[in-house]
Amino acid sequence: MESATRNNALVEKLESRSIKPTAMRLLVLEYLVQKDEAVNLSDVEQHFKNSDRTTLYRTLKTFEDKGLVHEIHDLSGSAKYALCADDCSCAYPEDVHVHFYCNSCKKTYCFPDRSVPSISLPDDYHPVSGDFVINGVCPTCRN
Ligand SMILES: [Zn+2]
Ligand SMILES: [Zn+2]
């Protein structure tokens, strides 16, 4: 894609979630779009070596607050983030979907089109969000 066109698409993606498109946010979004696995704060820091850690953290948190990314908790122990689908509103249980954590390469994959069946809870337990992570071996590590 031509770079101006790509940049417009990124600006639109931010604006569709009411996020002001600053240069930093556009760069972080571009990075997330290119990744096919979820990323944690250290991944983002390593990619943007000259940027301040707090700024990067705030950028991810803004994305999360506005529903552009969702947080995933896997066995790695550090929170990871993946882009939300355009029609995602991070609602429970409609937008809860499967994540896959590879025990070998420690990567986490997001499968927005694999929804999770709604689980009935005991009376008076009010669900707000849910994490669904399956552990195993990814195709790259199997080969
Ligand atoms: Zn793997
Ligand atoms: Zn996901």
mmCIF file of C-alpha atoms and ligand atoms in Angstrom:
data_model
loop_
_atom_site.group_PDB
_atom_site.id
_atom_site.type_symbol
_atom_site.label_atom_id
_atom_site.label_comp_id
_atom_site.label_asym_id
_atom_site.label_seq_id
_atom_site.Cartn_x
_atom_site.Cartn_y
_atom_site.Cartn_z
ATOM 1 C CA MET A 1 0.000 0.000 0.000
ATOM 2 C CA GLU A 2 1.178 3.525 -0.704
ATOM 3 C CA SER A 3 2.352 5.176 2.489
ATOM 4 C CA ALA A 4 -0.065 8.140 2.461
ATOM 5 C CA THR A 5 -2.972 5.741 1.996
ATOM 6 C CA ARG A 6 -1.727 3.522 4.787
ATOM 7 C CA ASN A 7 -1.330 6.535 7.044
ATOM 8 C CA ASN A 8 -4.906 7.638 6.309
ATOM 9 C CA ALA A 9 -6.167 4.196 7.234
ATOM 10 C CA LEU A 10 -4.298 4.384 10.547
ATOM 11 C CA VAL A 11 -5.641 7.883 11.277
ATOM 12 C CA GLU A 12 -9.167 6.664 10.560
ATOM 13 C CA LYS A 13 -8.714 3.673 12.823
ATOM 14 C CA LEU A 14 -7.661 5.937 15.708
ATOM 15 C CA GLU A 15 -10.425 8.463 15.050
ATOM 16 C CA SER A 16 -13.071 5.732 14.865
ATOM 17 C CA ARG A 17 -12.219 5.058 18.536
ATOM 18 C CA SER A 18 -12.094 8.781 19.414
ATOM 19 C CA ILE A 19 -8.308 8.733 19.796
ATOM 20 C CA LYS A 20 -6.419 11.837 18.701
ATOM 21 C CA PRO A 21 -3.896 10.700 16.073
ATOM 22 C CA THR A 22 -0.538 11.877 17.443
ATOM 23 C CA ALA A 23 2.694 10.820 15.746
ATOM 24 C CA MET A 24 3.528 8.381 18.552
ATOM 25 C CA ARG A 25 0.093 6.759 18.510
ATOM 26 C CA LEU A 26 0.279 6.314 14.747
ATOM 27 C CA LEU A 27 3.667 4.609 15.055
ATOM 28 C CA VAL A 28 2.511 2.262 17.808
ATOM 29 C CA LEU A 29 -0.667 1.424 15.888
ATOM 30 C CA GLU A 30 1.346 0.733 12.741
ATOM 31 C CA TYR A 31 3.550 -1.609 14.766
ATOM 32 C CA LEU A 32 0.520 -3.455 16.194
ATOM 33 C CA VAL A 33 -1.102 -3.826 12.777
ATOM 34 C CA GLN A 34 2.041 -5.523 11.455
ATOM 35 C CA LYS A 35 2.236 -8.073 14.270
ATOM 36 C CA ASP A 36 0.377 -11.338 13.987
ATOM 37 C CA GLU A 37 0.795 -12.072 17.667
ATOM 38 C CA ALA A 38 -0.060 -10.127 20.817
ATOM 39 C CA VAL A 39 2.681 -7.899 22.238
ATOM 40 C CA ASN A 40 3.692 -6.898 25.758
ATOM 41 C CA LEU A 41 5.197 -3.616 26.930
ATOM 42 C CA SER A 42 8.770 -4.950 26.595
ATOM 43 C CA ASP A 43 8.185 -5.867 22.947
ATOM 44 C CA VAL A 44 6.987 -2.319 22.259
ATOM 45 C CA GLU A 45 9.947 -0.857 24.176
ATOM 46 C CA GLN A 46 12.425 -2.931 22.227
ATOM 47 C CA HIS A 47 10.885 -1.806 18.968
ATOM 48 C CA PHE A 48 10.845 1.891 19.954
ATOM 49 C CA LYS A 49 14.240 2.039 21.647
ATOM 50 C CA ASN A 50 14.426 5.837 21.636
ATOM 51 C CA SER A 51 11.017 6.371 23.170
ATOM 52 C CA ASP A 52 10.239 6.857 26.795
ATOM 53 C CA ARG A 53 8.766 3.817 28.570
ATOM 54 C CA THR A 54 6.039 5.828 30.263
ATOM 55 C CA THR A 55 4.893 7.311 26.962
ATOM 56 C CA LEU A 56 4.684 3.865 25.405
ATOM 57 C CA TYR A 57 2.780 2.503 28.388
ATOM 58 C CA ARG A 58 0.352 5.425 28.293
ATOM 59 C CA THR A 59 -0.164 4.907 24.570
ATOM 60 C CA LEU A 60 -1.116 1.260 25.126
ATOM 61 C CA LYS A 61 -3.392 2.186 28.037
ATOM 62 C CA THR A 62 -5.143 4.851 25.938
ATOM 63 C CA PHE A 63 -5.671 2.276 23.196
ATOM 64 C CA GLU A 64 -7.096 -0.125 25.756
ATOM 65 C CA ASP A 65 -9.360 2.459 27.413
ATOM 66 C CA LYS A 66 -10.777 3.416 24.014
ATOM 67 C CA GLY A 67 -11.334 -0.192 22.939
ATOM 68 C CA LEU A 68 -8.699 -0.251 20.200
ATOM 69 C CA VAL A 69 -6.770 -3.083 21.866
ATOM 70 C CA HIS A 70 -7.618 -5.645 24.513
ATOM 71 C CA GLU A 71 -5.427 -6.990 27.266
ATOM 72 C CA ILE A 72 -4.595 -10.687 27.474
ATOM 73 C CA HIS A 73 -3.264 -12.522 30.515
ATOM 74 C CA ASP A 74 -1.355 -15.673 29.672
ATOM 75 C CA LEU A 75 1.197 -17.867 31.436
ATOM 76 C CA SER A 76 4.043 -15.474 30.520
ATOM 77 C CA GLY A 77 3.077 -13.352 33.521
ATOM 78 C CA SER A 78 3.123 -10.017 31.685
ATOM 79 C CA ALA A 79 0.024 -8.502 30.146
ATOM 80 C CA LYS A 80 -0.143 -8.600 26.372
ATOM 81 C CA TYR A 81 -2.166 -6.503 23.964
ATOM 82 C CA ALA A 82 -3.830 -7.312 20.667
ATOM 83 C CA LEU A 83 -5.811 -5.115 18.299
ATOM 84 C CA CYS A 84 -9.566 -5.390 18.548
ATOM 85 C CA ALA A 85 -11.712 -6.159 15.520
ATOM 86 C CA ASP A 86 -13.470 -3.060 14.134
ATOM 87 C CA ASP A 87 -16.834 -4.192 15.484
ATOM 88 C CA CYS A 88 -15.470 -5.210 18.900
ATOM 89 C CA SER A 89 -16.691 -3.380 21.977
ATOM 90 C CA CYS A 90 -14.883 -5.627 24.469
ATOM 91 C CA ALA A 91 -18.219 -6.651 25.950
ATOM 92 C CA TYR A 92 -18.739 -9.807 27.955
ATOM 93 C CA PRO A 93 -19.564 -12.360 26.693
ATOM 94 C CA GLU A 94 -20.178 -11.202 23.066
ATOM 95 C CA ASP A 95 -16.606 -10.132 22.338
ATOM 96 C CA VAL A 96 -14.765 -12.759 24.386
ATOM 97 C CA HIS A 97 -12.724 -14.983 22.107
ATOM 98 C CA VAL A 98 -10.006 -17.586 22.172
ATOM 99 C CA HIS A 99 -6.316 -16.804 22.660
ATOM 100 C CA PHE A 100 -3.569 -19.341 22.162
ATOM 101 C CA TYR A 101 -0.356 -19.258 24.178
ATOM 102 C CA CYS A 102 2.567 -21.248 22.767
ATOM 103 C CA ASN A 103 4.503 -22.912 25.582
ATOM 104 C CA SER A 104 7.567 -23.100 23.374
ATOM 105 C CA CYS A 105 8.028 -19.623 21.786
ATOM 106 C CA LYS A 106 5.863 -17.840 24.432
ATOM 107 C CA LYS A 107 3.897 -16.019 21.740
ATOM 108 C CA THR A 108 0.195 -15.369 22.178
ATOM 109 C CA TYR A 109 -2.173 -15.426 19.232
ATOM 110 C CA CYS A 110 -5.575 -13.721 19.122
ATOM 111 C CA PHE A 111 -8.472 -15.468 17.357
ATOM 112 C CA PRO A 112 -11.292 -12.898 17.243
ATOM 113 C CA ASP A 113 -13.423 -15.166 15.061
ATOM 114 C CA ARG A 114 -13.335 -18.003 17.615
ATOM 115 C CA SER A 115 -15.919 -17.004 20.153
ATOM 116 C CA VAL A 116 -16.340 -18.589 23.544
ATOM 117 C CA PRO A 117 -19.616 -20.226 24.590
ATOM 118 C CA SER A 118 -21.366 -18.324 27.318
ATOM 119 C CA ILE A 119 -20.758 -19.931 30.685
ATOM 120 C CA SER A 120 -23.498 -19.939 33.264
ATOM 121 C CA LEU A 121 -22.387 -18.720 36.673
ATOM 122 C CA PRO A 122 -23.884 -19.307 40.100
ATOM 123 C CA ASP A 123 -26.568 -16.796 41.102
ATOM 124 C CA ASP A 124 -25.396 -13.335 42.098
ATOM 125 C CA TYR A 125 -21.999 -13.614 40.371
ATOM 126 C CA HIS A 126 -21.958 -10.740 37.923
ATOM 127 C CA PRO A 127 -19.438 -11.151 35.057
ATOM 128 C CA VAL A 128 -17.627 -8.109 33.690
ATOM 129 C CA SER A 129 -14.909 -9.596 31.500
ATOM 130 C CA GLY A 130 -13.345 -12.932 30.718
ATOM 131 C CA ASP A 131 -10.045 -14.366 29.578
ATOM 132 C CA PHE A 132 -9.937 -17.528 27.538
ATOM 133 C CA VAL A 133 -6.406 -18.800 26.879
ATOM 134 C CA ILE A 134 -5.504 -22.214 25.523
ATOM 135 C CA ASN A 135 -1.902 -23.361 25.993
ATOM 136 C CA GLY A 136 -0.031 -25.540 23.548
ATOM 137 C CA VAL A 137 2.383 -25.539 20.639
ATOM 138 C CA CYS A 138 2.010 -23.168 17.669
ATOM 139 C CA PRO A 139 2.481 -24.287 14.024
ATOM 140 C CA THR A 140 5.949 -22.698 13.792
ATOM 141 C CA CYS A 141 7.212 -24.564 16.853
ATOM 142 C CA ARG A 142 5.649 -27.856 15.786
ATOM 143 C CA ASN A 143 7.710 -27.925 12.608
HETATM 144 ZN ZN ZN B 1 5.523 -21.310 19.174
HETATM 145 ZN ZN ZN B 2 -7.865 -11.249 21.338
#
